Coordinates of C-alpha atoms and ligand atoms in Angstrom, one line a residue:
M16 CA -24.4 -73.3 -13.0
K17 CA -26.5 -70.6 -14.6
Q18 CA -25.2 -68.8 -17.6
E19 CA -25.6 -65.4 -16.0
V20 CA -23.2 -66.5 -13.2
R21 CA -20.8 -68.1 -15.6
D22 CA -20.7 -64.9 -17.7
R23 CA -19.2 -63.2 -14.7
L24 CA -16.0 -65.3 -14.7
I25 CA -13.3 -64.4 -17.2
F26 CA -10.3 -66.7 -17.4
A27 CA -7.0 -65.0 -18.1
L28 CA -5.4 -67.1 -20.8
D29 CA -1.9 -66.0 -19.9
V30 CA 0.1 -68.6 -21.9
D31 CA 2.5 -68.1 -24.8
E32 CA 1.8 -71.1 -27.0
F33 CA -1.1 -71.9 -29.2
S34 CA -1.3 -75.5 -28.2
V35 CA -1.3 -74.7 -24.5
A36 CA -4.0 -72.1 -25.0
E37 CA -6.1 -74.7 -26.8
E38 CA -5.7 -77.2 -24.0
W39 CA -7.1 -74.6 -21.5
V40 CA -9.9 -73.7 -23.8
E41 CA -10.8 -77.4 -24.3
K42 CA -10.8 -77.8 -20.5
L43 CA -12.7 -74.7 -19.5
H44 CA -15.1 -73.7 -22.3
G45 CA -18.6 -74.0 -21.0
K46 CA -17.2 -73.5 -17.4
V47 CA -16.1 -69.9 -17.7
G48 CA -17.8 -66.9 -19.4
L49 CA -15.0 -65.6 -21.5
F50 CA -11.3 -66.2 -22.2
K51 CA -9.1 -63.1 -21.8
V52 CA -6.4 -62.9 -24.6
G53 CA -3.7 -60.4 -23.7
K54 CA -0.7 -58.8 -25.5
Q55 CA 1.6 -61.7 -25.1
L56 CA -0.6 -64.4 -26.6
F57 CA -2.1 -62.2 -29.2
T58 CA 1.4 -60.9 -30.3
R59 CA 2.6 -64.5 -30.5
C60 CA -0.4 -66.2 -32.1
G61 CA -2.5 -63.4 -33.6
P62 CA -6.2 -63.6 -34.6
E63 CA -5.9 -67.4 -35.1
V64 CA -6.1 -67.8 -31.3
V65 CA -9.3 -65.8 -31.2
K66 CA -10.7 -68.0 -33.9
M67 CA -9.7 -71.2 -32.1
I68 CA -11.5 -70.1 -28.9
Q69 CA -14.6 -69.2 -30.9
D70 CA -14.4 -72.6 -32.8
H71 CA -14.6 -74.3 -29.3
G72 CA -17.7 -72.2 -28.5
G73 CA -15.9 -69.8 -26.2
G74 CA -16.0 -66.0 -26.2
V75 CA -13.1 -63.6 -26.1
F76 CA -12.1 -60.5 -24.1
L77 CA -9.4 -59.0 -26.2
D78 CA -7.2 -57.2 -23.7
L79 CA -4.9 -55.1 -25.8
K80 CA -5.5 -51.8 -24.0
Y81 CA -5.4 -49.5 -27.1
H82 CA -4.0 -46.0 -26.6
D83 CA -3.2 -43.9 -29.6
I84 CA -4.7 -41.1 -31.7
P85 CA -8.5 -41.3 -32.0
N86 CA -8.5 -42.5 -35.6
T87 CA -6.0 -45.3 -35.0
V88 CA -7.8 -46.6 -31.9
A89 CA -11.2 -46.4 -33.6
K90 CA -9.8 -48.5 -36.6
A91 CA -8.2 -51.1 -34.3
A92 CA -11.5 -51.3 -32.4
V93 CA -13.4 -52.0 -35.7
E94 CA -10.9 -54.8 -36.4
A95 CA -11.7 -56.2 -32.9
C96 CA -15.4 -56.2 -33.8
R97 CA -14.6 -57.9 -37.1
L98 CA -12.8 -60.7 -35.1
G99 CA -16.1 -61.1 -33.2
V100 CA -14.7 -60.5 -29.7
K101 CA -17.2 -60.0 -26.9
I102 CA -15.1 -57.4 -25.0
F103 CA -12.2 -55.1 -26.0
N104 CA -10.5 -52.3 -24.1
V105 CA -8.6 -49.0 -24.3
H106 CA -6.7 -46.8 -21.9
A107 CA -9.0 -44.0 -20.7
L108 CA -5.9 -41.8 -20.5
G109 CA -6.2 -41.6 -24.3
G110 CA -8.9 -39.1 -23.7
E111 CA -12.6 -38.4 -24.4
A112 CA -12.1 -37.7 -28.2
M113 CA -10.3 -41.1 -28.6
M114 CA -13.1 -42.9 -26.8
R115 CA -15.9 -41.0 -28.6
K116 CA -14.5 -41.7 -32.0
T117 CA -14.1 -45.4 -31.1
V118 CA -17.8 -45.5 -29.9
D119 CA -18.9 -43.8 -33.2
E120 CA -17.0 -46.1 -35.5
V121 CA -17.8 -49.3 -33.6
H122 CA -21.5 -48.4 -33.6
A123 CA -21.5 -47.6 -37.3
Y124 CA -19.6 -50.8 -38.2
C125 CA -21.8 -53.1 -36.1
L126 CA -25.0 -51.5 -37.5
E127 CA -23.8 -51.9 -41.0
T128 CA -22.6 -55.5 -40.6
G129 CA -25.1 -56.8 -38.1
I130 CA -22.2 -58.0 -35.9
E131 CA -23.1 -57.9 -32.2
R132 CA -21.4 -54.9 -30.6
P133 CA -18.7 -55.9 -28.2
M134 CA -18.6 -54.5 -24.7
M135 CA -16.2 -51.5 -24.6
L136 CA -14.1 -51.1 -21.5
A137 CA -11.4 -48.6 -20.5
V138 CA -8.6 -49.0 -18.1
T139 CA -8.4 -46.1 -15.7
I140 CA -5.0 -46.1 -13.9
L141 CA -3.1 -49.4 -14.0
T142 CA -3.0 -51.0 -10.6
S143 CA 0.7 -51.2 -10.9
S144 CA 0.8 -47.4 -10.9
T145 CA 1.3 -45.5 -7.6
E146 CA 1.2 -41.8 -6.8
E147 CA 4.9 -41.7 -7.4
T148 CA 4.3 -43.2 -10.9
L149 CA 1.8 -40.5 -11.6
R150 CA 4.1 -37.8 -10.4
G151 CA 6.8 -39.1 -12.7
V152 CA 4.5 -38.4 -15.7
G153 CA 3.5 -35.0 -14.4
I154 CA 0.1 -35.9 -12.7
D155 CA 0.1 -34.5 -9.2
R156 CA -3.2 -36.1 -8.1
P157 CA -4.1 -39.0 -5.8
V158 CA -4.6 -42.3 -7.6
A159 CA -8.2 -42.6 -6.3
E160 CA -9.1 -39.2 -7.7
M161 CA -7.7 -40.1 -11.1
V162 CA -9.5 -43.4 -11.1
T163 CA -12.8 -41.7 -10.4
R164 CA -12.2 -39.0 -12.9
L165 CA -11.2 -41.4 -15.7
A166 CA -14.2 -43.7 -14.9
Q167 CA -16.6 -40.8 -15.2
L168 CA -14.9 -39.7 -18.5
T169 CA -15.2 -43.3 -19.8
K170 CA -19.0 -43.2 -19.1
T171 CA -19.4 -39.7 -20.6
A172 CA -17.6 -40.9 -23.8
G173 CA -20.2 -43.7 -24.2
F174 CA -18.1 -46.7 -23.1
D175 CA -19.8 -49.5 -21.2
G176 CA -17.5 -49.7 -18.2
V177 CA -13.9 -50.0 -16.8
V178 CA -11.3 -52.5 -15.8
A179 CA -10.3 -51.8 -12.2
S180 CA -9.0 -53.1 -9.0
P181 CA -11.7 -54.6 -6.8
Q182 CA -10.6 -52.1 -4.2
E183 CA -11.7 -49.3 -6.5
A184 CA -15.0 -50.9 -7.4
A185 CA -17.1 -49.2 -4.7
L186 CA -15.7 -45.8 -5.5
I187 CA -16.4 -46.2 -9.2
R188 CA -19.9 -47.6 -8.6
A189 CA -20.7 -44.6 -6.5
A190 CA -19.3 -42.2 -9.1
C191 CA -20.7 -43.8 -12.2
G192 CA -24.0 -45.3 -11.1
D193 CA -25.5 -48.8 -11.6
N194 CA -25.6 -49.0 -15.3
F195 CA -21.8 -49.3 -15.7
A196 CA -19.6 -52.5 -16.0
I197 CA -16.7 -52.9 -13.6
V198 CA -14.4 -55.8 -14.5
T199 CA -11.9 -56.6 -11.8
P200 CA -8.7 -58.7 -11.9
G201 CA -6.7 -59.2 -8.7
V202 CA -9.2 -61.6 -7.2
R203 CA -8.1 -64.4 -4.9
P204 CA -10.5 -66.9 -3.5
A205 CA -9.8 -68.1 0.0
F206 CA -8.3 -71.5 -1.2
S207 CA -5.7 -69.7 -3.4
T208 CA -2.3 -68.1 -2.8
M209 CA -1.6 -64.4 -3.5
D210 CA 1.0 -64.9 -6.3
D211 CA 2.3 -61.5 -7.2
Q212 CA -1.0 -59.8 -6.6
K213 CA -0.7 -57.4 -3.6
R214 CA -4.1 -55.7 -3.3
V215 CA -6.5 -58.6 -3.6
T216 CA -10.1 -59.4 -2.5
T217 CA -12.1 -62.5 -2.6
P218 CA -14.7 -63.1 -5.4
A219 CA -17.5 -62.4 -3.0
E220 CA -15.9 -59.2 -1.7
A221 CA -15.4 -58.0 -5.3
I222 CA -19.0 -58.6 -6.3
A223 CA -20.2 -57.0 -3.0
A224 CA -18.2 -53.9 -3.9
G225 CA -19.9 -53.6 -7.3
A226 CA -17.8 -55.7 -9.7
T227 CA -19.8 -57.0 -12.6
A228 CA -17.3 -59.6 -13.8
L229 CA -14.0 -61.0 -12.5
V230 CA -10.8 -61.8 -14.3
V231 CA -9.1 -64.8 -12.8
G232 CA -5.9 -66.5 -14.0
R233 CA -3.6 -68.4 -11.6
P234 CA -6.2 -69.4 -9.0
I235 CA -7.6 -71.5 -11.7
S236 CA -4.5 -72.4 -13.9
A237 CA -2.2 -73.2 -11.0
A238 CA -4.8 -75.2 -9.0
T239 CA -4.4 -79.0 -8.8
D240 CA -7.9 -79.3 -10.1
P241 CA -8.6 -76.3 -12.3
L242 CA -12.2 -77.3 -13.0
D243 CA -12.9 -77.7 -9.3
A244 CA -11.3 -74.3 -8.7
A245 CA -13.4 -72.6 -11.4
G246 CA -16.5 -74.3 -9.9
K247 CA -15.7 -73.0 -6.4
I248 CA -15.3 -69.5 -7.7
L249 CA -18.6 -69.7 -9.5
D250 CA -20.3 -70.9 -6.3
E251 CA -18.8 -67.9 -4.5
I252 CA -20.0 -65.5 -7.2
E253 CA -23.5 -67.1 -7.2
A254 CA -23.7 -66.8 -3.4
A255 CA -22.5 -63.2 -3.4
L256 CA -25.1 -62.3 -6.1
A257 CA -27.9 -63.9 -4.1
S258 CA -27.0 -62.0 -0.8
Ligands
LIG6 O1 -3.3 -64.9 -12.5 P1 -4.1 -63.7 -12.1 O2 -5.4 -64.0 -11.6 O3 -3.3 -62.7 -11.2 O4 -4.3 -62.9 -13.5 C1 -5.0 -61.7 -13.6 C2 -5.0 -61.2 -15.0 O5 -5.5 -59.9 -15.0 C3 -3.7 -61.1 -15.7 O6 -3.9 -61.3 -17.1 C4 -3.2 -59.7 -15.5 O7 -2.4 -59.3 -16.5 C5 -4.5 -59.0 -15.5 N1 -4.5 -57.7 -14.7 C6 -4.1 -57.7 -13.4 N2 -4.2 -56.4 -12.7 C7 -4.5 -55.4 -13.4 C8 -4.9 -55.4 -14.8 C9 -4.9 -56.6 -15.4 O8 -3.8 -58.7 -12.8 N3 -4.6 -54.2 -12.8

């Protein structure tokens, strides 16, 4: 499988123990593009888990969704760079100044140290949020309008792209143009069950809608043969890219 196809598959390392994380990394490194480390695993295991993945030759998407005052997020982002992660993310709702300051400090740090600049993504509106959720926090706007607006703000601020539902990918692609990353979770290949994901698409549909990379967890981790499942997803991605 070509590297450029493998790079588009991000495995969600949704486990709570270092040893279990290590077993998955040993099994899947070289088969998936990156390992996504989220709040649970990072809070439990810390930077050691990032190092473990890198020691196995894997790359890391640090999914901590920073949202704070500009200075605090920018400093945290610099620490993510120091860890050598390939992708980190923030909440676009933190605003343009927060994202701009982050871009500035990350660029300056990477220039100074020679560290490869990570891809910087923003979450627009969490897919668990509905219009009712937004109204509850005083936002009287449709979800789709907010997703588009925040994706455009993300681009204006100098970020590389967004994390979004595959069902929002086409809208975002139209609003933000070609040169913009769209990373989509909520992907379920035909051979997999839905789990608790409600709005799902297949890998091929996500790519066709404009997704640049897919985050996949349980369709791989809960499969009887995880390597085979990852292989099938890569085949699907490759076919979608070629069509
Ligand atoms: O197991 P599954 O493939 O559903 O895992 C998807 C991963 O993407 C999980 O880590 C989940 O937290 C994350 N995610 C998601 N939906 C979002 C944002 C992130 O499923 N809207």
